[in-house]
Each structure stands twice: as C-alpha cells, then as structure tokens.
Short mmCIF file of C-alpha atoms and ligand atoms in Angstrom, two decimals:
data_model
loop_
_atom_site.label_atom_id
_atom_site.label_comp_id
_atom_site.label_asym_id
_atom_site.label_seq_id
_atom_site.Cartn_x
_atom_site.Cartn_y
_atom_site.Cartn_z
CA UNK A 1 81.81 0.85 -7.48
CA UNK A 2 80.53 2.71 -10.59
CA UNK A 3 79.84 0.34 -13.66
CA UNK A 4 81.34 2.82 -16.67
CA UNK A 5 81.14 1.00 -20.31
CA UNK A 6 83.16 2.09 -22.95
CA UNK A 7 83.87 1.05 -26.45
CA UNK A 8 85.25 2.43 -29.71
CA UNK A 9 85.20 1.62 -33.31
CA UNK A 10 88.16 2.79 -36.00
CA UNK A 11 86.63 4.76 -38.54
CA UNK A 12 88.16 2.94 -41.13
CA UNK A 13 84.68 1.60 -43.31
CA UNK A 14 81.53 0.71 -42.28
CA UNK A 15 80.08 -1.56 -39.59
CA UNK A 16 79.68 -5.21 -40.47
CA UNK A 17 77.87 -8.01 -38.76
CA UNK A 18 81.17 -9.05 -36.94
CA UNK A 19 80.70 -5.55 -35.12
CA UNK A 20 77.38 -6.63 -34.73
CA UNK A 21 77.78 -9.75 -32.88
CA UNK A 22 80.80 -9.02 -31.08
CA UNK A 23 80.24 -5.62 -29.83
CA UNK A 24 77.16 -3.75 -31.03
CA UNK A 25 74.48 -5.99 -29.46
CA UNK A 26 76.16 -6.28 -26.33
CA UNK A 27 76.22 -2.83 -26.18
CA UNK A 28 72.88 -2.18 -27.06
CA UNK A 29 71.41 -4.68 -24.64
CA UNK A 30 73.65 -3.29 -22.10
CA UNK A 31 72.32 0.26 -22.77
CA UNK A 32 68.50 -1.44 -22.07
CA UNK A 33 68.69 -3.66 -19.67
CA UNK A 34 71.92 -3.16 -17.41
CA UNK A 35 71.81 0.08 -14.54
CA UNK A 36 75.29 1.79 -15.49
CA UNK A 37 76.25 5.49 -14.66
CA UNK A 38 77.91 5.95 -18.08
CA UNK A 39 78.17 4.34 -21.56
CA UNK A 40 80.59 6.14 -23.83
CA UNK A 41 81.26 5.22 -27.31
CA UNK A 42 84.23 6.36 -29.21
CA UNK A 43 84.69 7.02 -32.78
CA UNK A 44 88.88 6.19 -32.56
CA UNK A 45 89.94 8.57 -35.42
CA UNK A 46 93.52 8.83 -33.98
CA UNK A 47 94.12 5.25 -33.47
CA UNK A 48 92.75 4.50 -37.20
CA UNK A 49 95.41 6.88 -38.26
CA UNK A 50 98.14 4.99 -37.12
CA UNK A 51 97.92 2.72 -40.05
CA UNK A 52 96.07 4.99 -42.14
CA UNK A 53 98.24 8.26 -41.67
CA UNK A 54 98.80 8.59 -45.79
CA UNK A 55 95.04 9.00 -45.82
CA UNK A 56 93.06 10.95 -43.59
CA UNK A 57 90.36 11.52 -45.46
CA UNK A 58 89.42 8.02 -45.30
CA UNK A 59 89.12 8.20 -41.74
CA UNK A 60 87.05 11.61 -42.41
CA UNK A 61 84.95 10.26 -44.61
CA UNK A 62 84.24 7.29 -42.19
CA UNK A 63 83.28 9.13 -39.16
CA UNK A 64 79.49 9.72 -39.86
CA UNK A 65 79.07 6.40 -42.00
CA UNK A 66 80.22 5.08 -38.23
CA UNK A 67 77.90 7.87 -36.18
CA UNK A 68 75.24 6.29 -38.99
CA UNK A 69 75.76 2.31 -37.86
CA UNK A 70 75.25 3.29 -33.96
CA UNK A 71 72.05 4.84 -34.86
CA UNK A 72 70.91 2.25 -36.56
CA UNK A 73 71.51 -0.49 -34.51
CA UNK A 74 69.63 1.04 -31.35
CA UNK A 75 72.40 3.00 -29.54
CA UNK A 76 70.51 5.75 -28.09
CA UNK A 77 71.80 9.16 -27.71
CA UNK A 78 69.87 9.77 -24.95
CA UNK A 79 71.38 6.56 -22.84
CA UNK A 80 75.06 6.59 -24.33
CA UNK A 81 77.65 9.57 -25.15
CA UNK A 82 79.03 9.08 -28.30
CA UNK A 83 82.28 11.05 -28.63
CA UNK A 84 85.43 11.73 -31.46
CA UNK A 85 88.79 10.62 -29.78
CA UNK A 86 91.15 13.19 -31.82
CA UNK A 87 88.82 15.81 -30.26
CA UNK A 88 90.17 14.46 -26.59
CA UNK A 89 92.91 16.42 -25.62
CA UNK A 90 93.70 14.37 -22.49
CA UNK A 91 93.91 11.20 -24.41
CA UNK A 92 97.82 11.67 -25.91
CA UNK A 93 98.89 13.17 -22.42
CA UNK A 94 97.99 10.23 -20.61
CA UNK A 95 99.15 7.88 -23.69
CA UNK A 96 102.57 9.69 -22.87
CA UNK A 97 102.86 8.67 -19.34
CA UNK A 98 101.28 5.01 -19.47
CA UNK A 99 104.94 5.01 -22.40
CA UNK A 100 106.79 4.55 -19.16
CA UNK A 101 105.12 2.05 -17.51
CA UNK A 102 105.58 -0.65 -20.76
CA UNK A 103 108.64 -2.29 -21.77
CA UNK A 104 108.92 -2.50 -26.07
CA UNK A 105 109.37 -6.35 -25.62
CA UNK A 106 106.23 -6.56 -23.83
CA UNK A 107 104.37 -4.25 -26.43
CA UNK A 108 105.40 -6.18 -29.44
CA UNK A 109 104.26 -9.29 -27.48
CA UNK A 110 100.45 -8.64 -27.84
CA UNK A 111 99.40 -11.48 -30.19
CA UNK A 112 96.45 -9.19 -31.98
CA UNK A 113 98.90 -6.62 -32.57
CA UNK A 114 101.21 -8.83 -33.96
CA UNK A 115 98.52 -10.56 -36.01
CA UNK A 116 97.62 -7.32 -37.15
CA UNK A 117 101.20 -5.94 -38.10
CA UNK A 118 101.14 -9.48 -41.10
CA UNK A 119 97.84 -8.58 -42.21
CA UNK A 120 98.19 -4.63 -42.85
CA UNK A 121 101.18 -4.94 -45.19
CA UNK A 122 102.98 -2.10 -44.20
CA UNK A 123 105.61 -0.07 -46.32
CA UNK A 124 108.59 -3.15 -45.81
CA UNK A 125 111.53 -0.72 -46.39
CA UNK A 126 110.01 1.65 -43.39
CA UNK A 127 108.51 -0.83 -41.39
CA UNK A 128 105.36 -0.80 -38.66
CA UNK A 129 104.67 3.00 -37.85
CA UNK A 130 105.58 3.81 -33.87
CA UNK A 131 102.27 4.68 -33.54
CA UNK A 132 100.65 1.44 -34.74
CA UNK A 133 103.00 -0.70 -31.99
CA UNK A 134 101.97 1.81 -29.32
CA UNK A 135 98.00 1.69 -30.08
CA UNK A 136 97.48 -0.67 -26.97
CA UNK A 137 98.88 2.03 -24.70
CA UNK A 138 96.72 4.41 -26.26
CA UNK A 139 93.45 2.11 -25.97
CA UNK A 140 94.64 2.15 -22.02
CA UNK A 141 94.51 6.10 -22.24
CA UNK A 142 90.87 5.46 -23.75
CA UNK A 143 89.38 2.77 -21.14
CA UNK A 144 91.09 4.43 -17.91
CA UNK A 145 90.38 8.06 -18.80
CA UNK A 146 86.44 7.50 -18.75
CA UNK A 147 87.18 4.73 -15.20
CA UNK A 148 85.96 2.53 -17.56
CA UNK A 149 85.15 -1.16 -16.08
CA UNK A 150 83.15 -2.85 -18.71
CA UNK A 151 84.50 -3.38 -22.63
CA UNK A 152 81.85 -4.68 -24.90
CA UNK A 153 84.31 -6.19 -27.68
CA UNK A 154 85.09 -8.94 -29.56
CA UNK A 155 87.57 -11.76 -28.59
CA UNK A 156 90.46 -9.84 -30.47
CA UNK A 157 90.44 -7.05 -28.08
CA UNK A 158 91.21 -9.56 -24.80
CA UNK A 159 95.38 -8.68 -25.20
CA UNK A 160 94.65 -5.20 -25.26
CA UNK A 161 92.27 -4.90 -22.08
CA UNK A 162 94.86 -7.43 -20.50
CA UNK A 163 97.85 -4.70 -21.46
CA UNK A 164 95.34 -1.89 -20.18
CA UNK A 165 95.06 -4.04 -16.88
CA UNK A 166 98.79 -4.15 -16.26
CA UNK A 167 98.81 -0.29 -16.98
CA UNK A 168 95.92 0.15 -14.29
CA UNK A 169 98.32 -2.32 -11.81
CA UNK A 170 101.91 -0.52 -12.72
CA UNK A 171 100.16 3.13 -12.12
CA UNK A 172 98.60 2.26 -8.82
CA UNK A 173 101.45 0.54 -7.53
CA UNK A 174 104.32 3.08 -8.15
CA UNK A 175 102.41 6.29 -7.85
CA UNK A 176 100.52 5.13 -4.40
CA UNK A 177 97.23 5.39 -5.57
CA UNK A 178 93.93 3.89 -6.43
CA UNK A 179 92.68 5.94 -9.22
CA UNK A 180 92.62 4.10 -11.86
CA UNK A 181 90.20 1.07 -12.24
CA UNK A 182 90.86 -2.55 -13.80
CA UNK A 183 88.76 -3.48 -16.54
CA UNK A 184 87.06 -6.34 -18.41
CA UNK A 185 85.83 -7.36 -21.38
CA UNK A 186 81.77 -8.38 -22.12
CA UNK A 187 82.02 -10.60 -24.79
CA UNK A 188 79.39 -12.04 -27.56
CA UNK A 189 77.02 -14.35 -26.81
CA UNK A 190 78.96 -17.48 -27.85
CA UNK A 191 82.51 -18.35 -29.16
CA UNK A 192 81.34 -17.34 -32.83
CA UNK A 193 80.13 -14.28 -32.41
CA UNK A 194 83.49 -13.27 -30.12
CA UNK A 195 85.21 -13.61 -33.58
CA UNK A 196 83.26 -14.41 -36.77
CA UNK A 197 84.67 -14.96 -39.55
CA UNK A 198 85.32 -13.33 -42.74
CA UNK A 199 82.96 -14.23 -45.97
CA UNK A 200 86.29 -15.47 -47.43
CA UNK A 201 87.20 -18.19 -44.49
CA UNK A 202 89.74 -15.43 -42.81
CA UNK A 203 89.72 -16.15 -39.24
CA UNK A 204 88.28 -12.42 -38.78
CA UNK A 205 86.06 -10.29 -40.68
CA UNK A 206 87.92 -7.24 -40.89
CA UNK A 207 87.21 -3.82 -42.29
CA UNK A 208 90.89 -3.73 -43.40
CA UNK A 209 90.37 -6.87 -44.86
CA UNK A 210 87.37 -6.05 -46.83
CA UNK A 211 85.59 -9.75 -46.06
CA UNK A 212 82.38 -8.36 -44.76
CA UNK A 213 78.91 -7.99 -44.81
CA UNK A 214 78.18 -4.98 -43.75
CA UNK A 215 75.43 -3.64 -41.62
CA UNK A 216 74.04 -1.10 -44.42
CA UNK A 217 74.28 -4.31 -47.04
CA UNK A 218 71.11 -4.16 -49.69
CA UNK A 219 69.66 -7.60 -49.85
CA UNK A 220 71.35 -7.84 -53.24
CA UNK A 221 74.61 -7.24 -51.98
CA UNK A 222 73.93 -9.52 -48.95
CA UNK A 223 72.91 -12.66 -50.98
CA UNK A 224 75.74 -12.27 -53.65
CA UNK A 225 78.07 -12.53 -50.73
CA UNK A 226 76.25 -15.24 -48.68
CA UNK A 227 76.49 -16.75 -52.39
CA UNK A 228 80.12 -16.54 -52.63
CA UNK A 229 81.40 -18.43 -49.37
CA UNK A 230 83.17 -21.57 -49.93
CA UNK A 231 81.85 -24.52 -48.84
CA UNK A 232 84.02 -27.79 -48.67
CA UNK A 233 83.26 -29.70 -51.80
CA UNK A 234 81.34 -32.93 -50.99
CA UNK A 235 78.64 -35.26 -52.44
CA UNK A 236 75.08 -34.66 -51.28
CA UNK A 237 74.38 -37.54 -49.60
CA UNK A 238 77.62 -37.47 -47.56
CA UNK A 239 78.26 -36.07 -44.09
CA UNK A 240 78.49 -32.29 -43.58
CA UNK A 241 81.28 -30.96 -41.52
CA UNK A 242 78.97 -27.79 -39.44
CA UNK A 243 82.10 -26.92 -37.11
CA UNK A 244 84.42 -25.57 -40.00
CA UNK A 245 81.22 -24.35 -42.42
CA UNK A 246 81.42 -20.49 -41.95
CA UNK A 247 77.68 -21.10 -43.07
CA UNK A 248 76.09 -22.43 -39.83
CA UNK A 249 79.35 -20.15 -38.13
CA UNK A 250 76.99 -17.64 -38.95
CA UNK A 251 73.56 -19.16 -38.24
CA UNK A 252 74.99 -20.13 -34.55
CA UNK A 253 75.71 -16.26 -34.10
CA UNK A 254 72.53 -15.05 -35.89
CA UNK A 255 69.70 -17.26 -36.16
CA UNK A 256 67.15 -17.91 -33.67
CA UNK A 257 64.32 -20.45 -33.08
CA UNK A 258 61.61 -18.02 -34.82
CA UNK A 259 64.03 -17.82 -38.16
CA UNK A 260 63.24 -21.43 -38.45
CA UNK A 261 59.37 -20.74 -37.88
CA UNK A 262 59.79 -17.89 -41.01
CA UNK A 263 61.81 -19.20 -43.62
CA UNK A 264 62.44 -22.91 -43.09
CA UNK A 265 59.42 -24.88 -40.75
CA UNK A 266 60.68 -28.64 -42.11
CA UNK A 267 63.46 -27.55 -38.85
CA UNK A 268 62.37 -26.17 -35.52
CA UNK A 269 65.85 -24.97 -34.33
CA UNK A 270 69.13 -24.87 -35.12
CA UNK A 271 70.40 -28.02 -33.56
CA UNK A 272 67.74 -30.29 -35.60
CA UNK A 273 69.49 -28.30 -39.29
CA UNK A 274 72.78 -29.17 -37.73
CA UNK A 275 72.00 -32.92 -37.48
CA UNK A 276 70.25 -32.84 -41.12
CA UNK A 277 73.42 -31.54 -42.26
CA UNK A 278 76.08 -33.52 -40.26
CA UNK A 279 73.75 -36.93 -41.54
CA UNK A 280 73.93 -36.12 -45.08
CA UNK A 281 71.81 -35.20 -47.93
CA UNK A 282 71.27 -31.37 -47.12
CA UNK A 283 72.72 -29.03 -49.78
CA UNK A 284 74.82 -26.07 -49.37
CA UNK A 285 72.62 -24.14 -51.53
CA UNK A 286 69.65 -24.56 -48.81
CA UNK A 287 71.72 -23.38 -45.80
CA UNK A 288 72.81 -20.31 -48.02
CA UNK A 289 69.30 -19.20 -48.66
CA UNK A 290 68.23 -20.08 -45.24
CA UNK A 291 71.28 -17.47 -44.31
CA UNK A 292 70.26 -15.18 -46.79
CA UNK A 293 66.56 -15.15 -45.24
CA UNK A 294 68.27 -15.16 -41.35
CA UNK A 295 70.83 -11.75 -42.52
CA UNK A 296 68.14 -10.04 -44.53
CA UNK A 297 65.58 -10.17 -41.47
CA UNK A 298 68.40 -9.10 -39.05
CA UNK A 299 69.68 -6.93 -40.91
CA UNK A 300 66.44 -4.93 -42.76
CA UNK A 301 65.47 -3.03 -39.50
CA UNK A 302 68.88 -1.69 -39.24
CA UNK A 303 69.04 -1.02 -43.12
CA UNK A 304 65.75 1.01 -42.74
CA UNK A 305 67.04 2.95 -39.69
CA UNK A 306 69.93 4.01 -41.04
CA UNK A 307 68.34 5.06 -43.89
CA UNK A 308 66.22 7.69 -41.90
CA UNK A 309 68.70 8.90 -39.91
CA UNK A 310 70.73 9.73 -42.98
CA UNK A 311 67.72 12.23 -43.19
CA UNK A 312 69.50 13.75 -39.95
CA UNK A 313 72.77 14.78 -40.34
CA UNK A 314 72.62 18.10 -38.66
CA UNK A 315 71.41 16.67 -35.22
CA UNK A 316 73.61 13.69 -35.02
CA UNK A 317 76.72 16.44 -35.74
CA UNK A 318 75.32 17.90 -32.46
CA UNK A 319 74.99 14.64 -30.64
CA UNK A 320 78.71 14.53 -31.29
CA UNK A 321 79.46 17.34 -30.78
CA UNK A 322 78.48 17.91 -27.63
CA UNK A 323 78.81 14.22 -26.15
CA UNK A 324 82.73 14.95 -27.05
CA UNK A 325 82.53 18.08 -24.61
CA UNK A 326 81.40 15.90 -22.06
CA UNK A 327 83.95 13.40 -22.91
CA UNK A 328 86.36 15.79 -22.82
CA UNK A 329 85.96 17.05 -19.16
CA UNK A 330 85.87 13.42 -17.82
CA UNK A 331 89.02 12.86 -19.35
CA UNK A 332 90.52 16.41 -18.08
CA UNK A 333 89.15 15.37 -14.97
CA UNK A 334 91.50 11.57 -14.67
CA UNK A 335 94.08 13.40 -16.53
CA UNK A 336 94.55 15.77 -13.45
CA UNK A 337 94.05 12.77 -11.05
CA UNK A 338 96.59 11.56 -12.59
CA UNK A 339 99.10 14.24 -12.83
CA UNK A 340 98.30 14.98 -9.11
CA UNK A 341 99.01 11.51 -8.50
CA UNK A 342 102.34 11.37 -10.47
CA UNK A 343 103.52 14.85 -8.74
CA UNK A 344 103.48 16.73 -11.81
CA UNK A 345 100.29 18.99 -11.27
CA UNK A 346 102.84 22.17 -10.76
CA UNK A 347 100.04 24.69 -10.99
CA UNK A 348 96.82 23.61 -10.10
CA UNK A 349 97.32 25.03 -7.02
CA UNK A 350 99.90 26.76 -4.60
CA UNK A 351 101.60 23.26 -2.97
CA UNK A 352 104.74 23.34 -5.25
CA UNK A 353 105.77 26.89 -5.53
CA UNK A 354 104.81 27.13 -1.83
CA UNK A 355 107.65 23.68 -1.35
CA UNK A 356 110.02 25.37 -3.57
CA UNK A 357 110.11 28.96 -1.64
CA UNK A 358 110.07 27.00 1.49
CA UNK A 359 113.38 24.48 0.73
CA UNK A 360 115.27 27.27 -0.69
CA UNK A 361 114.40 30.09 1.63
CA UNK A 362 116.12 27.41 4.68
CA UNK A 363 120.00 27.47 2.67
P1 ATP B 401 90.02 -2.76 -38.76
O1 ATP B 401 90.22 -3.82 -39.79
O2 ATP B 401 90.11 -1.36 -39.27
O3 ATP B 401 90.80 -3.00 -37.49
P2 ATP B 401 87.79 -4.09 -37.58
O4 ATP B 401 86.82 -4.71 -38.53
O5 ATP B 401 88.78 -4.96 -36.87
O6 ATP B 401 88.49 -2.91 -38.36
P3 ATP B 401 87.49 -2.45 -35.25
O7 ATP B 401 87.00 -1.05 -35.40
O8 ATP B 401 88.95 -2.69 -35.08
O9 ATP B 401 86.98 -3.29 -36.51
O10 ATP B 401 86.73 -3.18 -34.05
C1 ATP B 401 85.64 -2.61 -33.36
C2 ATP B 401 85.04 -3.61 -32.41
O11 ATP B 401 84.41 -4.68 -33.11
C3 ATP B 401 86.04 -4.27 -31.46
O12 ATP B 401 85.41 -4.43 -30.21
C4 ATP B 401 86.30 -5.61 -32.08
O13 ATP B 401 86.66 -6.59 -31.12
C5 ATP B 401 84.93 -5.94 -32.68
N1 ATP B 401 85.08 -6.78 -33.86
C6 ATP B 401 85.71 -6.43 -35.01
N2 ATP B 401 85.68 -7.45 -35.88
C7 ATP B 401 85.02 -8.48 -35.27
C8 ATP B 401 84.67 -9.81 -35.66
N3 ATP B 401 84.99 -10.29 -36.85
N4 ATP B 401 83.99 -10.58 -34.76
C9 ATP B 401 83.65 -10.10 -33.54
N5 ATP B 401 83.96 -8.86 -33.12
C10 ATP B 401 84.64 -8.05 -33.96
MG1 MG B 402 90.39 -4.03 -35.65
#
C-alpha cells in the first residue's frame, strides 16, 4: 500500500506553537525521516469560510502568513506539495456525494464540532451556518481525494478522521468497491502536545480563540505572554501542583534535556524541575523564565526563517501555484474513480450511451 500524508491548516491567523506540537513537527519529521510517495499540505480556505463567510478577506489575507509558517518550520517544497483547497475543483463534488452517505444526527454528533459550534458564537437568531455542520464531510472529500492514509493532527481532529473512516466504509460497501482508503491520525509526541493549551487555561489554543503564542512571536511578545499565564496562587514553600500548571504543560511538550544544560544547569531534566516544584519552594516566576528561555530558543530559528522567506514572495506564489495543479489532477483523478464507481461517469466513455441505444433499440 502507498503511505500518502495529508494535512491542512484554516487560514484563519497565524501558526502558533499548538500547530507546532500537534501537527507541524510531525509533519516535518515525517517529511525527513519516513519513505512516503506523497505529502500534501492544504491551505483549507473553503472550510475557514464556513465560519468566516462575512469576511473573506481575512481568510485572504491569511493564506501567505500560513504559506510563511510552513516555510519556516522546515516543510520543504521540494519533499511536500503544498496546495489552496478553494482552487480544487473536485473537492465540493465529492463533498456532495459523501452528503448521502451521513445521517444529520450523526453529523451533529461529532464532539469537536459541537465543541466548536459554543466557542464560535455564531449569529443566535440564524444559527450554525450549513456549511460549518457539514465541514467533517468536506475534510473526508480532502483526506480521500489525495488516498490519503496518514493525518498528522492534533487530538481534536480524531472525530473527524473517525467520520472520514465511516465515509471510506459506507462508499466501499454500497458502491462495490475498494477505492477509497481508511485513514489515521499521527499524533504529537505526548498527550500535551496532542492538545496544548491556550495561554489563558482554555483547554485549546485556538486561532479563533486568540490564546496563542504564535510561531512568528518576537521575544517581547513571547515573554509578555509566558508572563501573563495564571498560575494557582500558593505560598512558596508549599507543594506545586505540575499536572494542572499550563507552565510545565508546556515544558513537557517543548523542553528537552539540553534546555536544562542552556538556561537552567541547577536541573538536568525535566523530571528533576518537576520534583523541585511538586516539593515546594520553587517559584512561578523561575519556571516562567525558564519557559521564556525554552520558547525563545525553539522558536528563534523559525522566527529568522520566516523572516527570509518573507524576502520571497514571488517563488513561494509559484510553489503554490503549481503544487495546486498537481493537487488538482489527483483529485480529478479519485473524483472520476469515484463517479465510475457510483455509475454516474455518463461520458467518459461510450458504455452508457452504448446501454441506452442497446435497451431501447430491443422495445
Ligand atoms: P481555528 O480556531 O481557526 O479552528 P486552530 O487553531 O484550531 O484554528 P486549525 O487550522 O483548525 O487551527 O488546526 C490545524 C491543525 O493544528 C490541526 O491538525 C489541529 O489538530 C492542530 N492543532 C490546532 N490547535 C492545536 C492545539 N492547541 N494543540 C495541538 N494541535 C492543535
Ligand atoms: Mg481548528
């Protein structure tokens, strides 16, 4: 079997180190070190405009500042195809017939989805846009048109591969056919990087949300923020609580050994800080600077990189440009698969006129 990875980010603000530890690093170590035949990754303009249809230029504006974070963060244009998904023509056709094979209950089941409907705040005399419900049958459009098999994403995205599997199972089973392929998710490296959370406690950093760090942060920025987390009040000397501390939340999913080396050598690793702070007597203030120092060094690289490739605007255009063409006749390619497998591929070649002549020319 082919290994095919696909992923896509909404256009809807910049990157932010959730991305990073839930997607973007998988994807990039992926992209070095795994043998795949394809890595596509997919700015998901459409799908951001189902909850952001009043502004599209938003979703304009966000599409290089996106192209911009993949650069910097090592995706390579050479090893991945980076494509625009309202450029796809395929993509709503397929959405269209994958309508059919889910039932509204079980759409309005997903628990993201629903999640997501509380947090967006939509219009409450109109209610949640069509489009937004349907999204998860238009992320199974995305994932089956490229035969994708491996989803770098974060823990969120589990109920919508899940729906995208029962898709894959529905369209095989009623049309006869083995086309489409089941997918599954790669996710981070531990449970907090599958879903960190927000700089304000929120269970998710979210774009939407506007709780993030972001990848292009200036170390400023980045230490105000680190700054601002809450921390449960306590007196020094008494026990620290590090399972609920978004602070060492984000040290599990960012530090390593040599961070402790660099910027704080009384600790050799993570574990030894945790039992400094879970005794007593270690400050807040320490493990935010020690954050700040563990962010700033993952995060300058990227900063820098980004900052060069700004310099390139007309070449990165090009890289999507043309990795959309290619997109584009892959997903032509499933779309007539699956057309042909549905019965509906009237004229791509003689079969049905040549049926039709023959039934009618025998009355
Ligand atoms: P929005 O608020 O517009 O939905 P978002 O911040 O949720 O934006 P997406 O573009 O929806 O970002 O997600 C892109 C990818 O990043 C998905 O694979 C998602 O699972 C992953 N991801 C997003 N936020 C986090 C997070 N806080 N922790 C881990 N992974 C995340
Ligand atoms: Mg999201």
């Amino acid at each position: 079997m082919k290994n095919i990875i696909l992923t896509a980010d909404r256009p809807t603000g910049n990157l932010h180190i959730g991305h990073f530890v839930g997607s973007l690093r998988e994807r990039v170590r992926m992209q070095n070190e795994t043998e795949y035949d394809d890595l596509f990754v997919m700015i998901a303009d459409a799908q951001a405009l189902t909850d952001n249809a009043d502004n599209p230029q938003k979703i304009r504006d966000n599409v290089m500042e996106v192209m911009l974070d993949y650069l910097a963060v090592g995706l390579d244009p050479q090893k991945t195809t980076f494509c625009l998904q309202s450029e796809i023509t395929a993509l709503p056709e397929i959405t269209l017939y994958y309508m059919n094979l889910v039932s509204l209950p079980r759409l309005l089941r997903n628990p993201t989805v629903k999640t997501e409907i509380g947090m967006r705040g939509f219009d409450k005399n109109t209610g949640v846009p069509v489009g937004f419900a349907c999204y998860p049958i238009s992320q199974a459009a995305d994932i089956t048109a490229f035969k994708a098999n491996l989803i770098p994403v974060g823990e969120d995205q589990e109920p919508m591969l899940e729906q995208t599997r029962e898709i894959v199972r529905a369209f095989n089973r009623i049309y006869k056919t083995d086309i489409l392929v089941e997918c599954k998710a790669m996710l981070g490296r531990n449970k907090e990087s599958m879903r960190l959370p927000g700089t304000d406690g929120n269970a998710k950093m979210s774009k939407s949300i506007g709780n993030c760090i972001y990848l292009c942060d200036e170390p400023d920025v980045i230490k105000k923020k680190v700054n601002s987390i809450a921390t449960a009040p306590r007196k020094l000397e008494e026990p620290g609580d590090v399972e609920n501390s978004v602070l060492f939340t984000y040290l599990r999913a960012f530090c390593e050994d040599k961070h402790f080396e660099m910027f704080y050598p009384e600790y050799a690793n993570l574990k030894e800080l945790e039992a400094a702070y879970a005794k007593g007597g270690l400050g807040d203030g320490k493990v935010k600077k020690f954050l700040f120092d563990v962010l700033n060094d993952v995060l300058t690289p990227i900063r820098e990189r980004r900052k060069e490739m700004s310099k390139h605007i007309p070449e990165i255009l090009e890289i999507l440009k043309k990795g959309t063409q290619k997109a584009n006749q892959v997903a032509d390619n499933t779309l007539h698969e699956i057309k042909r497998a549905m019965g509906i591929d009237y004229y791509s070649d003689n079969s049905f006129a040549e049926e039709q002549i023959k039934k009618y020319s025998n009355k």
